[in-house]
C-alpha atoms as one frame of an Amber mdcrd trajectory, in Angstrom:
protein
 -90.182-267.640 167.465 -90.830-270.350 170.051 -88.437-270.354 172.996 -88.140
-273.235 175.460 -90.043-272.599 178.678 -91.200-269.133 177.613 -94.671-267.640
 177.889 -96.643-267.485 174.687 -99.335-265.121 173.484-102.290-266.279 171.395
-103.282-263.867 168.644-106.889-263.419 167.429-105.962-265.129 164.146-105.122
-268.330 166.071-101.323-268.237 165.871 -99.173-268.168 168.986 -95.821-266.498
 169.561 -93.354-265.968 172.334 -94.498-262.955 174.367 -91.167-261.147 174.077
 -91.224-261.641 170.308 -94.631-259.978 170.206 -93.220-257.055 172.201 -90.290
-256.761 169.791 -92.623-256.856 166.795 -94.635-254.009 168.269 -91.570-251.977
 169.243 -89.784-252.186 165.905 -92.516-252.631 163.276 -93.397-249.443 161.320
 -96.816-247.852 161.721 -99.612-249.535 159.776 -97.927-252.952 159.622 -99.363
-254.776 162.631 -99.626-258.099 160.762 -99.321-261.680 161.975 -95.930-263.005
 160.745 -97.566-266.307 159.705-100.834-265.429 157.997-100.203-261.691 157.360
-103.597-260.743 158.760-104.007-257.397 160.531-104.050-258.013 164.266-105.107
-255.616 167.031-102.656-257.306 169.419 -99.771-256.340 167.127-100.441-252.612
 166.684 -96.920-251.091 166.547 -95.719-248.652 169.188 -95.162-246.071 166.434
 -98.844-246.267 165.499 -99.957-246.095 169.153 -97.891-242.924 169.564 -99.438
-241.353 166.468-102.879-242.065 167.931-101.863-240.668 171.331-100.603-237.443
 169.750-103.749-237.131 167.648-105.905-237.643 170.743-103.934-234.951 172.580
-104.423-232.445 169.749-108.156-233.294 169.610-108.319-232.821 173.422-109.235
-236.476 174.031-106.883-236.580 176.996-108.222-239.830 178.452-107.690-241.539
 175.093-104.187-240.080 174.927-103.395-241.409 178.413-104.644-244.917 177.558
-102.445-245.127 174.465 -99.383-243.813 176.323 -99.828-246.332 179.142-100.203
-249.093 176.551 -96.941-247.937 174.944 -95.124-248.113 178.293 -96.449-251.628
 178.874 -94.627-252.629 175.675 -91.640-250.273 175.635 -90.718-249.276 179.192
 -89.353-245.742 179.451 -90.564-244.667 176.007 -89.560-240.947 176.018 -92.395
-239.446 173.934 -95.094-241.371 175.807 -93.445-240.392 179.098 -93.436-236.721
 178.047 -97.169-236.822 177.316 -97.971-238.608 180.584 -95.920-236.054 182.500
 -97.972-233.236 180.987-101.268-235.027 181.661-100.421-235.734 185.311 -99.248
-232.132 185.757-102.431-230.598 184.337-104.889-233.220 185.578-106.247-233.731
 182.063-107.143-237.362 181.348-105.332-238.528 184.487-105.425-237.537 188.175
-103.183-234.602 189.006-100.002-236.026 190.561 -96.842-233.917 190.696 -94.572
-236.764 191.772 -95.639-238.986 188.857 -95.541-236.030 186.474 -91.972-235.270
 187.541 -90.819-238.888 187.139 -92.298-239.157 183.644 -90.864-235.757 182.709
 -87.426-236.753 183.979 -87.442-239.805 181.691 -88.343-237.589 178.728 -85.752
-234.977 179.732 -83.011-237.633 179.929 -83.859-238.601 176.333 -83.589-234.974
 175.187 -87.338-234.357 174.755 -87.933-230.574 175.231 -91.471-231.076 176.589
 -90.004-233.160 179.415 -87.680-230.298 180.383 -90.550-227.823 180.298 -92.749
-230.011 182.499 -89.905-230.349 185.008 -89.501-226.558 185.044 -93.220-226.063
 185.657 -93.177-228.537 188.542 -90.071-226.961 190.100 -92.036-223.702 190.309
 -94.948-225.243 192.207 -95.294-224.402 195.898 -96.901-227.797 196.529 -93.918
-229.729 195.135 -91.487-230.894 197.816 -88.486-230.352 195.563 -89.418-226.817
 194.488 -86.442-224.990 192.936 -86.851-221.697 191.090 -83.144-221.801 190.211
 -83.378-225.154 188.411 -86.547-224.022 186.649 -84.833-220.840 185.480 -81.872
-222.788 184.078 -84.077-225.126 182.045 -86.310-222.342 180.750 -83.328-220.273
 179.623 -81.841-223.273 177.801 -85.105-223.850 175.961 -85.597-220.158 175.167
 -82.187-220.110 173.502 -83.405-223.010 171.358 -86.458-220.977 170.283 -89.061
-222.926 172.270 -92.396-221.075 172.264 -93.462-223.026 175.354 -90.338-221.874
 177.207 -90.951-218.257 176.173 -94.425-218.573 177.682 -92.922-220.005 180.866
 -90.483-217.079 180.987 -93.498-214.768 180.777 -95.089-216.599 183.728 -91.870
-216.343 185.748 -91.385-212.644 184.930 -94.973-211.812 185.890 -94.729-213.559
 189.266 -91.040-212.842 189.931 -90.141-216.549 190.088 -86.387-217.007 189.787
 -86.136-213.797 187.720 -86.890-210.113 188.480 -90.573-209.207 188.336 -91.195
-207.368 185.067 -94.789-206.845 183.906 -93.823-205.261 180.597 -91.531-208.137
 179.649 -94.102-210.665 180.879 -96.846-209.089 178.761 -94.745-208.968 175.591
 -93.535-212.550 175.977 -97.014-213.818 176.853 -98.605-212.062 173.890 -95.976
-213.518 171.554 -96.541-217.039 172.913-100.334-216.643 172.848-100.290-215.548
 169.220 -98.197-218.634 168.465-100.926-220.800 170.015 -99.356-221.588 173.396
-101.826-222.095 176.257 -99.437-220.880 178.967 -99.012-217.626 177.070-102.802
-217.362 176.937-103.085-218.031 180.684-100.487-215.376 181.578-102.222-212.823
 179.351-105.620-213.632 180.858-104.240-213.301 184.392-102.653-209.945 183.566
-105.958-208.732 182.120-107.632-209.699 185.423-104.976-207.985 187.539-106.102
-204.451 188.425-102.491-203.511 189.205-101.287-203.893 185.618-101.759-201.364
 182.779-103.205-204.228 180.702-106.216-204.680 183.041-109.189-205.606 180.830
-111.846-207.973 182.311-113.536-208.473 178.935-110.358-209.773 177.312-109.636
-211.837 180.428-113.054-213.485 180.188-112.586-214.305 176.493-109.176-215.910
 177.003-110.155-217.748 180.196-113.245-219.164 178.491-111.028-220.402 175.666
-108.769-222.187 178.178-111.741-223.611 180.048-113.140-225.129 176.853-109.744
-226.789 176.355-110.081-228.417 179.812-107.186-226.303 181.060-107.726-225.728
 184.825-106.141-222.274 184.551-109.239-221.207 182.623-111.519-222.236 185.490
-109.193-220.508 187.965-109.256-217.178 186.121-113.003-217.365 185.475-113.501
-218.012 189.194-111.677-214.757 189.974-113.842-212.885 187.485-117.135-214.208
 188.881-116.153-213.928 192.554-115.003-210.309 192.171-117.706-209.321 189.682
-115.120-208.019 187.236-116.713-206.468 184.174-120.212-207.633 185.121-122.444
-209.103 187.793-120.893-211.026 190.661-121.794-214.732 190.825-120.316-216.286
 193.964-121.928-219.693 193.422-120.456-220.127 189.940-117.159-218.669 191.098
-116.853-221.239 193.899-117.765-224.079 191.504-115.049-223.002 189.084-112.465
-222.571 191.845-113.224-226.094 193.075-112.880-227.456 189.542-109.452-225.847
 189.232-108.379-227.115 192.657-109.550-230.676 191.924-107.524-230.553 188.705
-104.403-229.859 190.753-104.267-226.050 190.728-103.703-225.556 194.435-103.699
-221.748 194.299-107.425-221.959 193.566-107.933-222.915 197.223-107.069-219.315
 198.160-110.170-218.142 196.277-112.439-220.384 198.340-111.494-218.958 201.756
-112.947-215.443 201.290-115.831-216.814 199.200-116.945-219.211 201.927-116.559
-216.557 204.613-119.156-214.288 202.961
């Protein structure tokens, strides 16, 4: 394992190995087998990439987004361009959970995942292409990706289709279709489906208008650190939908959503600050 003129890495057990050999051990060793090749002791410096990814995914599910981000960045320091880690980082940068909101970084990570055939990477790219604050906005490209994923049965893509149908992004505006798709995705546990449903319940121009249901769903999203929950709750408090108006709390929530990268929340602050 020693190569002439190469850098070495000292392990906690006292053995030293060529740095690239350590990287290879971590890239190709199965989960749970991060052992020193000499003494067979478990070593924190040899935790396999597979195990790091399992931890990252577990952290994501448990909503420990900062922990998820740390593990994904550690994976990329060992295995550059790792598609699953890139997919997770793209989502985190898009939503501002665990990492600063950054559309450019989110898009680059998502593109790496997309090139490797990871569906989440495609979905993140579609979401970014729909953003007004993204320089490369393209509703047409977003529509193409979402349709591909819908044909593959992706619940996340069905939720995105609901979002696009509700707002008329790249497809005809269709509230009935949006509601049915969003409800289906929400019942399957998709947060975008939940967000579209909550927004439709807030909207006084839809037959589904129901501030109580909107509050319940938005609170659920907010507890999951999803900025769309804060955005919808801000609308409810600022307009006094279904209860007493609370401008102070509404502004706080709108700012939270905006700081998390949801730029449309800024529109809520203009009339609130003028009153």
